Amino acid sequence: LVVVHTFCDASTIAYGVVVYAVTPLRSTRVFTKSRAAPLRPPLSIPRLELMAALLGARLGPRIMRQIGGVRLYCWSDSATVLQWIRRGPKRRDVFVE
């Protein structure tokens, strides 16, 4: 069984995702993607973290389809982003939606 872990993070200058495939015998970095943070308008760290989470959410299933028969876990260290994701769709602002 292969387990895919997607880690998302952001800073004031960039945000990115790294994807690892883990088997009982070894762990391998499968994919990384980073993007520069927009300069105008400058975004807050939670919004950049949300953009990283979106990037991870889009990449994870793509990699799952290529590897086949895996479990996917997405990780973010931002409590704000996790709270935004858990809210119902009626309580989100336009950017988060």
mmCIF file of N, CA and C in Angstrom:
data_model
loop_
_atom_site.group_PDB
_atom_site.id
_atom_site.type_symbol
_atom_site.label_atom_id
_atom_site.label_comp_id
_atom_site.label_asym_id
_atom_site.label_seq_id
_atom_site.Cartn_x
_atom_site.Cartn_y
_atom_site.Cartn_z
ATOM 1 N N LEU A 1 0.845 -1.187 0.000
ATOM 2 C CA LEU A 1 0.000 0.000 0.000
ATOM 3 C C LEU A 1 0.884 1.242 0.000
ATOM 4 N N VAL A 2 0.605 2.151 -0.897
ATOM 5 C CA VAL A 2 1.344 3.406 -0.993
ATOM 6 C C VAL A 2 0.501 4.501 -0.346
ATOM 7 N N VAL A 3 1.136 5.308 0.473
ATOM 8 C CA VAL A 3 0.474 6.443 1.106
ATOM 9 C C VAL A 3 1.127 7.712 0.575
ATOM 10 N N VAL A 4 0.309 8.649 0.099
ATOM 11 C CA VAL A 4 0.813 9.909 -0.437
ATOM 12 C C VAL A 4 0.537 11.007 0.582
ATOM 13 N N HIS A 5 1.591 11.734 0.959
ATOM 14 C CA HIS A 5 1.474 12.851 1.896
ATOM 15 C C HIS A 5 1.781 14.140 1.141
ATOM 16 N N THR A 6 0.869 15.101 1.224
ATOM 17 C CA THR A 6 1.040 16.400 0.578
ATOM 18 C C THR A 6 1.202 17.450 1.668
ATOM 19 N N PHE A 7 2.335 18.128 1.694
ATOM 20 C CA PHE A 7 2.619 19.150 2.695
ATOM 21 C C PHE A 7 2.559 20.521 2.027
ATOM 22 N N CYS A 8 1.811 21.456 2.625
ATOM 23 C CA CYS A 8 1.619 22.797 2.074
ATOM 24 C C CYS A 8 2.139 23.823 3.073
ATOM 25 N N ASP A 9 2.797 24.858 2.570
ATOM 26 C CA ASP A 9 3.285 25.915 3.453
ATOM 27 C C ASP A 9 3.467 27.196 2.649
ATOM 28 N N ALA A 10 3.571 28.312 3.373
ATOM 29 C CA ALA A 10 3.720 29.617 2.715
ATOM 30 C C ALA A 10 4.525 30.560 3.597
ATOM 31 N N SER A 11 5.092 31.560 2.942
ATOM 32 C CA SER A 11 5.772 32.661 3.636
ATOM 33 C C SER A 11 5.386 33.940 2.912
ATOM 34 N N THR A 12 5.971 35.053 3.304
ATOM 35 C CA THR A 12 5.618 36.322 2.674
ATOM 36 C C THR A 12 6.114 36.424 1.237
ATOM 37 N N ILE A 13 7.091 35.601 0.856
ATOM 38 C CA ILE A 13 7.641 35.700 -0.499
ATOM 39 C C ILE A 13 7.224 34.573 -1.431
ATOM 40 N N ALA A 14 6.777 33.435 -0.882
ATOM 41 C CA ALA A 14 6.412 32.304 -1.734
ATOM 42 C C ALA A 14 5.519 31.319 -0.989
ATOM 43 N N TYR A 15 4.894 30.442 -1.756
ATOM 44 C CA TYR A 15 4.152 29.331 -1.181
ATOM 45 C C TYR A 15 4.425 28.092 -2.012
ATOM 46 N N GLY A 16 4.231 26.917 -1.397
ATOM 47 C CA GLY A 16 4.560 25.719 -2.137
ATOM 48 C C GLY A 16 4.010 24.456 -1.527
ATOM 49 N N VAL A 17 4.261 23.364 -2.259
ATOM 50 C CA VAL A 17 3.771 22.042 -1.892
ATOM 51 C C VAL A 17 4.873 21.034 -2.174
ATOM 52 N N VAL A 18 4.990 20.063 -1.307
ATOM 53 C CA VAL A 18 5.866 18.922 -1.574
ATOM 54 C C VAL A 18 5.035 17.663 -1.347
ATOM 55 N N VAL A 19 5.204 16.683 -2.240
ATOM 56 C CA VAL A 19 4.432 15.445 -2.183
ATOM 57 C C VAL A 19 5.401 14.279 -2.007
ATOM 58 N N TYR A 20 5.130 13.453 -0.995
ATOM 59 C CA TYR A 20 5.930 12.262 -0.725
ATOM 60 C C TYR A 20 5.076 11.017 -0.901
ATOM 61 N N ALA A 21 5.650 9.982 -1.453
ATOM 62 C CA ALA A 21 5.030 8.658 -1.502
ATOM 63 C C ALA A 21 5.757 7.788 -0.486
ATOM 64 N N VAL A 22 4.987 7.160 0.385
ATOM 65 C CA VAL A 22 5.563 6.346 1.455
ATOM 66 C C VAL A 22 5.081 4.906 1.296
ATOM 67 N N THR A 23 6.033 3.994 1.249
ATOM 68 C CA THR A 23 5.736 2.563 1.220
ATOM 69 C C THR A 23 6.314 1.948 2.483
ATOM 70 N N PRO A 24 5.991 0.695 2.767
ATOM 71 C CA PRO A 24 6.589 0.070 3.960
ATOM 72 C C PRO A 24 8.114 0.031 3.925
ATOM 73 N N LEU A 25 8.714 0.082 2.737
ATOM 74 C CA LEU A 25 10.164 -0.027 2.638
ATOM 75 C C LEU A 25 10.894 1.301 2.539
ATOM 76 N N ARG A 26 10.239 2.337 1.961
ATOM 77 C CA ARG A 26 10.947 3.604 1.796
ATOM 78 C C ARG A 26 9.989 4.765 1.559
ATOM 79 N N SER A 27 10.568 5.959 1.643
ATOM 80 C CA SER A 27 9.835 7.201 1.399
ATOM 81 C C SER A 27 10.534 7.944 0.264
ATOM 82 N N THR A 28 9.749 8.460 -0.679
ATOM 83 C CA THR A 28 10.323 9.124 -1.844
ATOM 84 C C THR A 28 9.594 10.426 -2.111
ATOM 85 N N ARG A 29 10.364 11.484 -2.353
ATOM 86 C CA ARG A 29 9.738 12.739 -2.773
ATOM 87 C C ARG A 29 9.303 12.566 -4.222
ATOM 88 N N VAL A 30 8.029 12.778 -4.473
ATOM 89 C CA VAL A 30 7.468 12.547 -5.792
ATOM 90 C C VAL A 30 7.391 13.832 -6.593
ATOM 91 N N PHE A 31 7.046 14.921 -5.932
ATOM 92 C CA PHE A 31 6.764 16.147 -6.669
ATOM 93 C C PHE A 31 6.900 17.339 -5.745
ATOM 94 N N THR A 32 7.395 18.451 -6.267
ATOM 95 C CA THR A 32 7.400 19.720 -5.549
ATOM 96 C C THR A 32 6.924 20.811 -6.492
ATOM 97 N N LYS A 33 6.289 21.810 -5.916
ATOM 98 C CA LYS A 33 5.812 22.943 -6.707
ATOM 99 C C LYS A 33 5.850 24.170 -5.807
ATOM 100 N N SER A 34 6.420 25.243 -6.325
ATOM 101 C CA SER A 34 6.431 26.496 -5.566
ATOM 102 C C SER A 34 6.038 27.637 -6.486
ATOM 103 N N ARG A 35 5.508 28.665 -5.874
ATOM 104 C CA ARG A 35 5.116 29.852 -6.618
ATOM 105 C C ARG A 35 5.477 31.085 -5.792
ATOM 106 N N ALA A 36 5.823 32.143 -6.501
ATOM 107 C CA ALA A 36 6.114 33.411 -5.822
ATOM 108 C C ALA A 36 4.806 34.049 -5.370
ATOM 109 N N ALA A 37 4.847 34.666 -4.218
ATOM 110 C CA ALA A 37 3.667 35.367 -3.709
ATOM 111 C C ALA A 37 3.430 36.619 -4.546
ATOM 112 N N PRO A 38 2.171 36.954 -4.802
ATOM 113 C CA PRO A 38 1.905 38.171 -5.578
ATOM 114 C C PRO A 38 2.394 39.419 -4.843
ATOM 115 N N LEU A 39 2.960 40.346 -5.596
ATOM 116 C CA LEU A 39 3.455 41.586 -4.993
ATOM 117 C C LEU A 39 2.340 42.606 -4.795
ATOM 118 N N ARG A 40 1.432 42.687 -5.754
ATOM 119 C CA ARG A 40 0.336 43.652 -5.699
ATOM 120 C C ARG A 40 -0.978 42.950 -5.899
ATOM 121 N N PRO A 41 -1.906 43.025 -5.022
ATOM 122 C CA PRO A 41 -1.784 43.514 -3.659
ATOM 123 C C PRO A 41 -1.070 42.466 -2.800
ATOM 124 N N PRO A 42 -0.327 42.898 -1.794
ATOM 125 C CA PRO A 42 0.314 41.919 -0.918
ATOM 126 C C PRO A 42 -0.755 41.156 -0.131
ATOM 127 N N LEU A 43 -0.599 39.846 -0.071
ATOM 128 C CA LEU A 43 -1.574 39.012 0.628
ATOM 129 C C LEU A 43 -1.070 38.646 2.010
ATOM 130 N N SER A 44 -2.004 38.408 2.916
ATOM 131 C CA SER A 44 -1.650 37.989 4.273
ATOM 132 C C SER A 44 -1.128 36.550 4.235
ATOM 133 N N ILE A 45 -0.415 36.168 5.281
ATOM 134 C CA ILE A 45 0.109 34.808 5.381
ATOM 135 C C ILE A 45 -1.024 33.779 5.349
ATOM 136 N N PRO A 46 -2.141 33.976 6.090
ATOM 137 C CA PRO A 46 -3.208 32.974 5.994
ATOM 138 C C PRO A 46 -3.749 32.799 4.574
ATOM 139 N N ARG A 47 -3.855 33.871 3.818
ATOM 140 C CA ARG A 47 -4.341 33.743 2.438
ATOM 141 C C ARG A 47 -3.327 33.007 1.563
ATOM 142 N N LEU A 48 -2.046 33.267 1.786
ATOM 143 C CA LEU A 48 -1.017 32.528 1.048
ATOM 144 C C LEU A 48 -1.015 31.047 1.447
ATOM 145 N N GLU A 49 -1.239 30.776 2.732
ATOM 146 C CA GLU A 49 -1.346 29.391 3.193
ATOM 147 C C GLU A 49 -2.538 28.705 2.523
ATOM 148 N N LEU A 50 -3.640 29.439 2.352
ATOM 149 C CA LEU A 50 -4.810 28.894 1.671
ATOM 150 C C LEU A 50 -4.498 28.587 0.208
ATOM 151 N N MET A 51 -3.742 29.460 -0.436
ATOM 152 C CA MET A 51 -3.354 29.215 -1.824
ATOM 153 C C MET A 51 -2.468 27.965 -1.923
ATOM 154 N N ALA A 52 -1.589 27.766 -0.935
ATOM 155 C CA ALA A 52 -0.757 26.561 -0.905
ATOM 156 C C ALA A 52 -1.617 25.320 -0.701
ATOM 157 N N ALA A 53 -2.615 25.415 0.179
ATOM 158 C CA ALA A 53 -3.509 24.282 0.416
ATOM 159 C C ALA A 53 -4.296 23.943 -0.854
ATOM 160 N N LEU A 54 -4.732 24.950 -1.578
ATOM 161 C CA LEU A 54 -5.440 24.717 -2.837
ATOM 162 C C LEU A 54 -4.527 24.028 -3.851
ATOM 163 N N LEU A 55 -3.291 24.482 -3.928
ATOM 164 C CA LEU A 55 -2.324 23.855 -4.830
ATOM 165 C C LEU A 55 -2.129 22.383 -4.458
ATOM 166 N N GLY A 56 -1.998 22.105 -3.170
ATOM 167 C CA GLY A 56 -1.855 20.722 -2.709
ATOM 168 C C GLY A 56 -3.086 19.886 -2.980
ATOM 169 N N ALA A 57 -4.260 20.485 -2.791
ATOM 170 C CA ALA A 57 -5.505 19.761 -3.040
ATOM 171 C C ALA A 57 -5.665 19.430 -4.518
ATOM 172 N N ARG A 58 -5.136 20.252 -5.379
ATOM 173 C CA ARG A 58 -5.208 19.974 -6.818
ATOM 174 C C ARG A 58 -4.162 18.953 -7.264
ATOM 175 N N LEU A 59 -2.980 18.989 -6.656
ATOM 176 C CA LEU A 59 -1.904 18.084 -7.071
ATOM 177 C C LEU A 59 -2.060 16.678 -6.517
ATOM 178 N N GLY A 60 -2.559 16.551 -5.304
ATOM 179 C CA GLY A 60 -2.679 15.243 -4.665
ATOM 180 C C GLY A 60 -3.447 14.231 -5.496
ATOM 181 N N PRO A 61 -4.685 14.549 -5.897
ATOM 182 C CA PRO A 61 -5.446 13.587 -6.704
ATOM 183 C C PRO A 61 -4.806 13.268 -8.056
ATOM 184 N N ARG A 62 -4.128 14.238 -8.670
ATOM 185 C CA ARG A 62 -3.438 13.970 -9.939
ATOM 186 C C ARG A 62 -2.367 12.900 -9.760
ATOM 187 N N ILE A 63 -1.615 13.030 -8.685
ATOM 188 C CA ILE A 63 -0.545 12.066 -8.423
ATOM 189 C C ILE A 63 -1.144 10.715 -8.042
ATOM 190 N N MET A 64 -2.254 10.738 -7.294
ATOM 191 C CA MET A 64 -2.923 9.483 -6.929
ATOM 192 C C MET A 64 -3.345 8.715 -8.172
ATOM 193 N N ARG A 65 -3.878 9.409 -9.171
ATOM 194 C CA ARG A 65 -4.308 8.735 -10.400
ATOM 195 C C ARG A 65 -3.126 8.101 -11.126
ATOM 196 N N GLN A 66 -1.973 8.756 -11.090
ATOM 197 C CA GLN A 66 -0.806 8.217 -11.787
ATOM 198 C C GLN A 66 -0.197 7.028 -11.068
ATOM 199 N N ILE A 67 -0.184 7.066 -9.744
ATOM 200 C CA ILE A 67 0.402 5.962 -8.980
ATOM 201 C C ILE A 67 -0.605 4.818 -8.862
ATOM 202 N N GLY A 68 -1.855 5.141 -8.553
ATOM 203 C CA GLY A 68 -2.915 4.142 -8.433
ATOM 204 C C GLY A 68 -2.910 3.426 -7.097
ATOM 205 N N GLY A 69 -4.085 3.193 -6.553
ATOM 206 C CA GLY A 69 -4.250 2.416 -5.316
ATOM 207 C C GLY A 69 -3.533 2.976 -4.115
ATOM 208 N N VAL A 70 -3.745 4.248 -3.825
ATOM 209 C CA VAL A 70 -3.050 4.881 -2.712
ATOM 210 C C VAL A 70 -4.032 5.601 -1.798
ATOM 211 N N ARG A 71 -3.546 5.944 -0.628
ATOM 212 C CA ARG A 71 -4.257 6.837 0.294
ATOM 213 C C ARG A 71 -3.599 8.198 0.207
ATOM 214 N N LEU A 72 -4.401 9.245 0.376
ATOM 215 C CA LEU A 72 -3.878 10.608 0.288
ATOM 216 C C LEU A 72 -4.125 11.339 1.595
ATOM 217 N N TYR A 73 -3.087 11.992 2.107
ATOM 218 C CA TYR A 73 -3.190 12.853 3.284
ATOM 219 C C TYR A 73 -2.639 14.214 2.910
ATOM 220 N N CYS A 74 -3.386 15.268 3.216
ATOM 221 C CA CYS A 74 -2.946 16.644 2.973
ATOM 222 C C CYS A 74 -2.664 17.295 4.316
ATOM 223 N N TRP A 75 -1.518 17.940 4.437
ATOM 224 C CA TRP A 75 -1.085 18.535 5.688
ATOM 225 C C TRP A 75 -0.861 20.036 5.514
ATOM 226 N N SER A 76 -1.317 20.800 6.512
ATOM 227 C CA SER A 76 -1.066 22.237 6.580
ATOM 228 C C SER A 76 -0.852 22.600 8.041
ATOM 229 N N ASP A 77 0.107 23.477 8.300
ATOM 230 C CA ASP A 77 0.355 23.886 9.680
ATOM 231 C C ASP A 77 -0.418 25.151 10.053
ATOM 232 N N SER A 78 -1.312 25.601 9.198
ATOM 233 C CA SER A 78 -2.070 26.821 9.443
ATOM 234 C C SER A 78 -3.436 26.493 10.043
ATOM 235 N N ALA A 79 -3.625 26.835 11.306
ATOM 236 C CA ALA A 79 -4.911 26.606 11.968
ATOM 237 C C ALA A 79 -6.011 27.448 11.327
ATOM 238 N N THR A 80 -5.661 28.635 10.849
ATOM 239 C CA THR A 80 -6.646 29.504 10.198
ATOM 240 C C THR A 80 -7.185 28.851 8.935
ATOM 241 N N VAL A 81 -6.318 28.314 8.109
ATOM 242 C CA VAL A 81 -6.742 27.672 6.864
ATOM 243 C C VAL A 81 -7.592 26.447 7.161
ATOM 244 N N LEU A 82 -7.188 25.655 8.126
ATOM 245 C CA LEU A 82 -7.971 24.476 8.480
ATOM 246 C C LEU A 82 -9.366 24.872 8.958
ATOM 247 N N GLN A 83 -9.456 25.970 9.694
ATOM 248 C CA GLN A 83 -10.757 26.473 10.156
ATOM 249 C C GLN A 83 -11.600 26.955 8.973
ATOM 250 N N TRP A 84 -10.983 27.647 8.026
ATOM 251 C CA TRP A 84 -11.702 28.108 6.839
ATOM 252 C C TRP A 84 -12.255 26.922 6.056
ATOM 253 N N ILE A 85 -11.474 25.872 5.926
ATOM 254 C CA ILE A 85 -11.894 24.703 5.165
ATOM 255 C C ILE A 85 -13.056 23.991 5.862
ATOM 256 N N ARG A 86 -13.030 23.943 7.189
ATOM 257 C CA ARG A 86 -14.076 23.254 7.947
ATOM 258 C C ARG A 86 -15.412 23.998 7.942
ATOM 259 N N ARG A 87 -15.403 25.309 7.741
ATOM 260 C CA ARG A 87 -16.647 26.082 7.742
ATOM 261 C C ARG A 87 -17.546 25.674 6.588
ATOM 262 N N GLY A 88 -18.823 25.902 6.776
ATOM 263 C CA GLY A 88 -19.766 25.647 5.694
ATOM 264 C C GLY A 88 -19.594 26.673 4.591
ATOM 265 N N PRO A 89 -20.047 26.363 3.380
ATOM 266 C CA PRO A 89 -19.848 27.274 2.246
ATOM 267 C C PRO A 89 -20.567 28.610 2.396
ATOM 268 N N LYS A 90 -21.617 28.686 3.197
ATOM 269 C CA LYS A 90 -22.351 29.948 3.354
ATOM 270 C C LYS A 90 -21.618 30.938 4.248
ATOM 271 N N ARG A 91 -20.646 30.478 5.005
ATOM 272 C CA ARG A 91 -19.949 31.351 5.950
ATOM 273 C C ARG A 91 -18.580 31.789 5.450
ATOM 274 N N ARG A 92 -18.232 31.490 4.221
ATOM 275 C CA ARG A 92 -16.916 31.847 3.687
ATOM 276 C C ARG A 92 -17.003 33.163 2.932
ATOM 277 N N ASP A 93 -15.909 33.935 2.978
ATOM 278 C CA ASP A 93 -15.881 35.143 2.156
ATOM 279 C C ASP A 93 -15.474 34.766 0.717
ATOM 280 N N VAL A 94 -15.458 35.720 -0.168
ATOM 281 C CA VAL A 94 -15.252 35.451 -1.585
ATOM 282 C C VAL A 94 -13.875 34.838 -1.840
ATOM 283 N N PHE A 95 -12.827 35.339 -1.215
ATOM 284 C CA PHE A 95 -11.475 34.818 -1.453
ATOM 285 C C PHE A 95 -11.379 33.362 -1.015
ATOM 286 N N VAL A 96 -11.924 33.050 0.140
ATOM 287 C CA VAL A 96 -11.845 31.688 0.677
ATOM 288 C C VAL A 96 -12.696 30.734 -0.163
ATOM 289 N N GLU A 97 -13.831 31.194 -0.635
ATOM 290 C CA GLU A 97 -14.701 30.365 -1.452
ATOM 291 C C GLU A 97 -13.989 29.947 -2.721
#
